[in-house]
């Protein structure tokens, strides 16, 4: 009887207070590593009531998501699954809250200084193909996770590193200039992107028209389409959009990983599950049962 009671308590805690989540990719390195298991606090932003298809959307003790929080949420674009709480689970860092204005490029990558300062955010770097063996050796010596080549040809290889990892590598090669940041498009003029909020009205621009249209259709229950570069909502042309929900912009640490708002757009408040709180298990992918454990990361608080 006591054992059965313990099982009930564990299930209640898992469903109503905390849950465990697997990190499936390298998108959040170096904050979170592929293969780690984390504890998600469902109460961080207020408890989302389960069985949303029955009770609709409600939260107990609702609180807003804060910028730089690492957030667990349901995939906003998975419209083939009508039940939000049964959709695929994603994890990203919140870099935009309702009412914020972010600077974005043509690929919807945030270019604001605040986000660029994140030391864990990865960028692409190139080096001569002939340096591959040396690069692999340096990464092993410096304990830099090998994410694999992001691109290569006969003369050049491309990998992603955080700023700190780039610093370590440059020190190791005595600041030789064969390892360089990949050249960015200087003609890509950043544009302002305002994050929608409950009761807010947003102006339609050429660079946000598709994003706003998708948000209205997927999350606001509106009929919206684009004709001749004009947004039509409920069959009427408009230059402004009204929103009934709060939304967030999520970004992966690894800029080459597209499992963030560049792929699925704004994340509505009702898709938020909770905050990533604690790493409880960490093991390198592809290692045997007896090795590959990252003991120094067990029970580490997530920041």
Short mmCIF file of C-alpha atoms in Angstrom, two decimals:
data_model
loop_
_atom_site.label_atom_id
_atom_site.label_comp_id
_atom_site.label_asym_id
_atom_site.label_seq_id
_atom_site.Cartn_x
_atom_site.Cartn_y
_atom_site.Cartn_z
CA UNK A 1 0.00 0.00 0.00
CA UNK A 2 2.84 2.37 0.91
CA UNK A 3 4.58 1.54 -2.38
CA UNK A 4 1.43 2.33 -4.35
CA UNK A 5 1.11 5.61 -2.50
CA UNK A 6 4.70 6.52 -3.36
CA UNK A 7 4.01 5.84 -7.04
CA UNK A 8 0.96 8.12 -6.94
CA UNK A 9 3.02 10.90 -5.32
CA UNK A 10 5.78 10.58 -7.94
CA UNK A 11 3.23 10.70 -10.77
CA UNK A 12 1.56 13.78 -9.27
CA UNK A 13 4.91 15.55 -8.86
CA UNK A 14 5.87 14.66 -12.43
CA UNK A 15 2.58 15.88 -13.85
CA UNK A 16 1.99 18.94 -11.70
CA UNK A 17 5.37 20.16 -10.43
CA UNK A 18 8.37 18.82 -12.33
CA UNK A 19 9.13 16.74 -15.38
CA UNK A 20 12.25 15.33 -17.03
CA UNK A 21 13.38 16.25 -20.53
CA UNK A 22 16.09 14.89 -22.85
CA UNK A 23 18.32 17.33 -24.77
CA UNK A 24 18.15 15.83 -28.29
CA UNK A 25 20.58 18.07 -30.19
CA UNK A 26 23.49 20.50 -29.97
CA UNK A 27 21.29 23.59 -30.24
CA UNK A 28 21.82 24.76 -26.64
CA UNK A 29 25.54 24.08 -26.29
CA UNK A 30 27.41 25.03 -24.19
CA UNK A 31 24.63 25.71 -21.67
CA UNK A 32 23.17 22.24 -22.28
CA UNK A 33 24.86 19.35 -24.06
CA UNK A 34 23.33 16.76 -26.36
CA UNK A 35 22.18 13.69 -24.42
CA UNK A 36 21.76 15.43 -21.08
CA UNK A 37 18.60 14.97 -19.04
CA UNK A 38 17.18 17.93 -17.21
CA UNK A 39 14.50 18.76 -14.66
CA UNK A 40 11.83 21.19 -15.86
CA UNK A 41 10.02 23.28 -13.24
CA UNK A 42 6.38 23.51 -14.34
CA UNK A 43 5.63 26.18 -11.71
CA UNK A 44 8.24 28.73 -12.86
CA UNK A 45 5.69 30.57 -15.01
CA UNK A 46 2.60 29.22 -13.31
CA UNK A 47 1.28 25.69 -13.69
CA UNK A 48 -0.38 25.06 -17.04
CA UNK A 49 -3.49 23.00 -16.32
CA UNK A 50 -3.22 19.57 -18.02
CA UNK A 51 -5.79 18.23 -20.48
CA UNK A 52 -6.09 21.51 -22.36
CA UNK A 53 -8.48 19.92 -24.86
CA UNK A 54 -10.97 19.41 -22.02
CA UNK A 55 -10.44 22.42 -19.75
CA UNK A 56 -9.05 24.91 -22.33
CA UNK A 57 -6.01 27.01 -21.40
CA UNK A 58 -5.53 28.09 -17.79
CA UNK A 59 -2.54 28.68 -15.49
CA UNK A 60 -2.32 28.76 -11.73
CA UNK A 61 -0.17 31.58 -10.34
CA UNK A 62 0.83 32.78 -13.81
CA UNK A 63 4.14 34.64 -14.13
CA UNK A 64 5.88 36.00 -17.24
CA UNK A 65 8.89 34.38 -18.86
CA UNK A 66 12.07 36.38 -18.30
CA UNK A 67 14.67 37.17 -20.94
CA UNK A 68 17.65 34.78 -20.93
CA UNK A 69 15.61 32.02 -19.24
CA UNK A 70 16.07 28.60 -20.85
CA UNK A 71 12.48 27.58 -21.56
CA UNK A 72 10.79 24.28 -22.41
CA UNK A 73 7.73 24.57 -24.65
CA UNK A 74 5.54 22.76 -27.17
CA UNK A 75 6.26 23.20 -30.89
CA UNK A 76 4.08 26.13 -32.08
CA UNK A 77 4.16 24.96 -35.71
CA UNK A 78 2.95 21.37 -35.11
CA UNK A 79 -0.58 22.10 -36.31
CA UNK A 80 -1.12 18.47 -37.32
CA UNK A 81 -1.55 17.82 -33.57
CA UNK A 82 -4.48 19.98 -32.41
CA UNK A 83 -3.79 19.32 -28.71
CA UNK A 84 -1.04 21.76 -27.71
CA UNK A 85 0.17 19.79 -24.68
CA UNK A 86 0.77 16.72 -26.86
CA UNK A 87 2.99 18.46 -29.37
CA UNK A 88 6.73 17.88 -29.70
CA UNK A 89 8.80 19.47 -26.93
CA UNK A 90 11.47 22.08 -27.75
CA UNK A 91 13.95 23.95 -25.58
CA UNK A 92 15.52 27.37 -26.28
CA UNK A 93 16.58 30.55 -24.56
CA UNK A 94 14.07 33.39 -24.35
CA UNK A 95 15.54 36.46 -26.04
CA UNK A 96 12.37 38.47 -26.61
CA UNK A 97 9.32 39.10 -24.40
CA UNK A 98 5.99 40.82 -25.24
CA UNK A 99 6.58 44.39 -26.37
CA UNK A 100 10.33 44.00 -26.88
CA UNK A 101 11.94 45.22 -30.10
CA UNK A 102 14.69 43.03 -31.54
CA UNK A 103 16.95 43.71 -34.50
CA UNK A 104 16.83 40.89 -37.04
CA UNK A 105 18.49 40.14 -40.35
CA UNK A 106 16.84 38.66 -43.44
CA UNK A 107 17.08 35.14 -41.95
CA UNK A 108 15.41 36.30 -38.70
CA UNK A 109 18.65 35.94 -36.77
CA UNK A 110 18.74 38.40 -33.88
CA UNK A 111 21.65 40.82 -34.18
CA UNK A 112 21.07 42.98 -31.11
CA UNK A 113 24.17 43.55 -28.93
CA UNK A 114 22.42 42.06 -25.90
CA UNK A 115 22.08 38.67 -27.56
CA UNK A 116 25.50 38.83 -29.20
CA UNK A 117 27.05 39.17 -25.73
CA UNK A 118 25.91 35.68 -24.72
CA UNK A 119 29.27 33.84 -24.28
CA UNK A 120 27.70 30.44 -24.98
CA UNK A 121 26.22 31.46 -28.33
CA UNK A 122 28.01 29.65 -31.15
CA UNK A 123 29.13 31.10 -34.46
CA UNK A 124 30.73 29.71 -37.58
CA UNK A 125 34.51 29.77 -38.05
CA UNK A 126 36.57 28.64 -41.04
CA UNK A 127 40.08 27.23 -41.34
CA UNK A 128 42.22 25.47 -43.99
CA UNK A 129 41.27 21.86 -44.66
CA UNK A 130 44.90 20.88 -44.13
CA UNK A 131 44.60 21.92 -40.46
CA UNK A 132 41.85 19.38 -39.70
CA UNK A 133 44.05 16.93 -37.78
CA UNK A 134 45.51 19.78 -35.72
CA UNK A 135 42.04 21.19 -35.07
CA UNK A 136 40.72 17.82 -33.89
CA UNK A 137 43.72 17.43 -31.58
CA UNK A 138 43.28 20.94 -30.15
CA UNK A 139 39.57 20.38 -29.51
CA UNK A 140 40.35 17.15 -27.67
CA UNK A 141 43.08 18.80 -25.58
CA UNK A 142 40.87 21.78 -24.69
CA UNK A 143 37.78 19.59 -24.00
CA UNK A 144 35.75 21.34 -26.71
CA UNK A 145 32.73 19.33 -27.81
CA UNK A 146 32.98 18.09 -31.39
CA UNK A 147 29.74 19.04 -33.18
CA UNK A 148 31.10 17.85 -36.52
CA UNK A 149 31.86 19.87 -39.62
CA UNK A 150 29.24 22.47 -40.53
CA UNK A 151 30.62 22.74 -44.06
CA UNK A 152 33.67 21.79 -46.07
CA UNK A 153 35.30 21.73 -49.50
CA UNK A 154 38.77 20.86 -50.78
CA UNK A 155 40.34 23.98 -49.28
CA UNK A 156 38.21 25.06 -46.30
CA UNK A 157 36.48 23.48 -43.31
CA UNK A 158 33.81 25.17 -41.17
CA UNK A 159 32.95 24.48 -37.51
CA UNK A 160 30.89 26.23 -34.84
CA UNK A 161 32.47 27.53 -31.63
CA UNK A 162 31.42 29.80 -28.79
CA UNK A 163 33.43 32.98 -28.24
CA UNK A 164 35.17 31.40 -25.28
CA UNK A 165 36.07 28.30 -27.29
CA UNK A 166 37.39 30.54 -30.10
CA UNK A 167 39.49 32.40 -27.53
CA UNK A 168 40.96 29.13 -26.21
CA UNK A 169 41.79 27.94 -29.73
CA UNK A 170 43.42 31.26 -30.68
CA UNK A 171 45.56 31.10 -27.55
CA UNK A 172 46.56 27.52 -28.36
CA UNK A 173 47.73 28.47 -31.88
CA UNK A 174 49.49 31.64 -30.66
CA UNK A 175 46.94 33.91 -32.37
CA UNK A 176 47.81 32.71 -35.85
CA UNK A 177 45.23 33.98 -38.33
CA UNK A 178 44.30 30.70 -40.05
CA UNK A 179 41.21 30.34 -37.81
CA UNK A 180 38.76 33.14 -38.62
CA UNK A 181 35.07 34.00 -38.15
CA UNK A 182 33.08 33.19 -41.26
CA UNK A 183 32.44 36.38 -43.21
CA UNK A 184 28.95 37.76 -42.71
CA UNK A 185 26.87 39.55 -45.32
CA UNK A 186 27.59 43.25 -44.80
CA UNK A 187 24.64 44.25 -46.97
CA UNK A 188 22.14 42.58 -44.66
CA UNK A 189 20.54 45.64 -43.08
CA UNK A 190 18.93 44.74 -39.69
CA UNK A 191 15.22 45.45 -39.26
CA UNK A 192 13.20 46.01 -36.05
CA UNK A 193 10.91 43.19 -34.95
CA UNK A 194 8.36 43.89 -32.20
CA UNK A 195 7.20 40.90 -30.14
CA UNK A 196 3.37 40.75 -29.94
CA UNK A 197 1.64 41.04 -26.59
CA UNK A 198 -1.90 40.65 -25.28
CA UNK A 199 -3.96 43.65 -26.33
CA UNK A 200 -1.15 45.06 -28.49
CA UNK A 201 -1.45 46.39 -32.05
CA UNK A 202 1.49 45.86 -34.39
CA UNK A 203 2.28 47.64 -37.64
CA UNK A 204 2.72 45.46 -40.74
CA UNK A 205 6.03 45.83 -42.60
CA UNK A 206 7.48 43.92 -45.57
CA UNK A 207 9.93 42.08 -43.29
CA UNK A 208 7.31 40.93 -40.74
CA UNK A 209 4.22 40.42 -42.91
CA UNK A 210 4.66 36.65 -43.35
CA UNK A 211 5.50 36.13 -39.67
CA UNK A 212 2.44 38.11 -38.54
CA UNK A 213 0.20 36.30 -41.02
CA UNK A 214 1.36 32.91 -39.74
CA UNK A 215 0.86 33.98 -36.12
CA UNK A 216 -2.69 35.17 -36.80
CA UNK A 217 -3.61 31.92 -38.55
CA UNK A 218 -1.88 29.46 -36.19
CA UNK A 219 -2.49 31.08 -32.81
CA UNK A 220 -5.15 33.79 -33.08
CA UNK A 221 -7.78 31.84 -35.03
CA UNK A 222 -7.95 34.42 -37.82
CA UNK A 223 -8.34 34.03 -41.55
CA UNK A 224 -5.32 35.80 -42.98
CA UNK A 225 -3.53 35.81 -46.31
CA UNK A 226 -1.09 37.91 -48.31
CA UNK A 227 -2.14 39.32 -51.70
CA UNK A 228 0.10 41.60 -53.73
CA UNK A 229 2.28 42.32 -50.68
CA UNK A 230 -0.78 43.33 -48.64
CA UNK A 231 -2.03 41.50 -45.54
CA UNK A 232 -5.72 40.61 -45.52
CA UNK A 233 -7.34 39.64 -42.20
CA UNK A 234 -10.86 38.25 -42.38
CA UNK A 235 -10.88 39.33 -46.05
CA UNK A 236 -10.08 42.97 -45.25
CA UNK A 237 -6.77 44.68 -46.09
CA UNK A 238 -4.94 45.96 -43.03
CA UNK A 239 -1.71 47.65 -42.00
CA UNK A 240 -2.09 46.79 -38.32
CA UNK A 241 -2.64 43.53 -36.40
CA UNK A 242 -4.29 43.06 -33.00
CA UNK A 243 -3.19 40.20 -30.73
CA UNK A 244 -4.99 38.50 -27.84
CA UNK A 245 -2.03 36.52 -26.44
CA UNK A 246 1.46 37.14 -25.14
CA UNK A 247 4.29 35.81 -27.31
CA UNK A 248 8.01 35.15 -26.94
CA UNK A 249 11.01 34.90 -29.26
CA UNK A 250 13.23 31.90 -28.59
CA UNK A 251 16.83 31.46 -29.74
CA UNK A 252 19.25 28.54 -29.73
CA UNK A 253 22.78 29.08 -28.40
CA UNK A 254 24.13 27.51 -31.57
CA UNK A 255 23.27 29.95 -34.36
CA UNK A 256 23.51 27.21 -37.01
CA UNK A 257 20.79 25.19 -35.27
CA UNK A 258 17.35 26.20 -36.53
CA UNK A 259 15.23 24.65 -33.76
CA UNK A 260 14.15 28.07 -32.53
CA UNK A 261 11.94 31.02 -33.52
CA UNK A 262 13.72 31.38 -36.86
CA UNK A 263 11.97 28.12 -37.76
CA UNK A 264 8.59 28.28 -36.02
CA UNK A 265 8.10 31.99 -35.25
CA UNK A 266 6.65 33.45 -32.07
CA UNK A 267 5.94 31.11 -29.14
CA UNK A 268 2.55 31.79 -27.48
CA UNK A 269 2.23 31.82 -23.70
CA UNK A 270 -0.10 28.80 -23.81
CA UNK A 271 2.71 26.68 -25.34
CA UNK A 272 5.09 27.30 -22.43
CA UNK A 273 5.68 24.24 -20.22
CA UNK A 274 8.27 25.50 -17.75
CA UNK A 275 11.82 26.56 -17.02
CA UNK A 276 14.85 24.29 -17.40
CA UNK A 277 16.15 24.13 -13.83
CA UNK A 278 18.65 21.33 -13.23
CA UNK A 279 20.87 18.87 -15.11
CA UNK A 280 20.47 15.51 -13.40
CA UNK A 281 22.23 13.27 -15.94
CA UNK A 282 24.98 13.93 -18.49
CA UNK A 283 26.68 11.42 -20.78
CA UNK A 284 28.47 11.70 -24.11
CA UNK A 285 26.51 10.36 -27.06
CA UNK A 286 27.71 7.04 -28.49
CA UNK A 287 29.75 5.96 -25.46
CA UNK A 288 29.47 2.61 -23.69
CA UNK A 289 27.57 2.05 -20.47
CA UNK A 290 30.78 2.30 -18.44
CA UNK A 291 32.26 5.55 -19.76
CA UNK A 292 31.39 8.94 -21.20
CA UNK A 293 29.78 10.30 -18.03
CA UNK A 294 30.25 14.03 -17.46
CA UNK A 295 30.29 13.80 -13.66
CA UNK A 296 31.07 17.50 -13.22
CA UNK A 297 27.72 18.38 -14.84
CA UNK A 298 25.51 16.12 -12.71
CA UNK A 299 23.03 18.14 -10.58
CA UNK A 300 24.23 21.44 -12.03
CA UNK A 301 21.84 24.39 -11.89
CA UNK A 302 20.91 25.63 -15.38
CA UNK A 303 21.59 29.30 -16.10
#
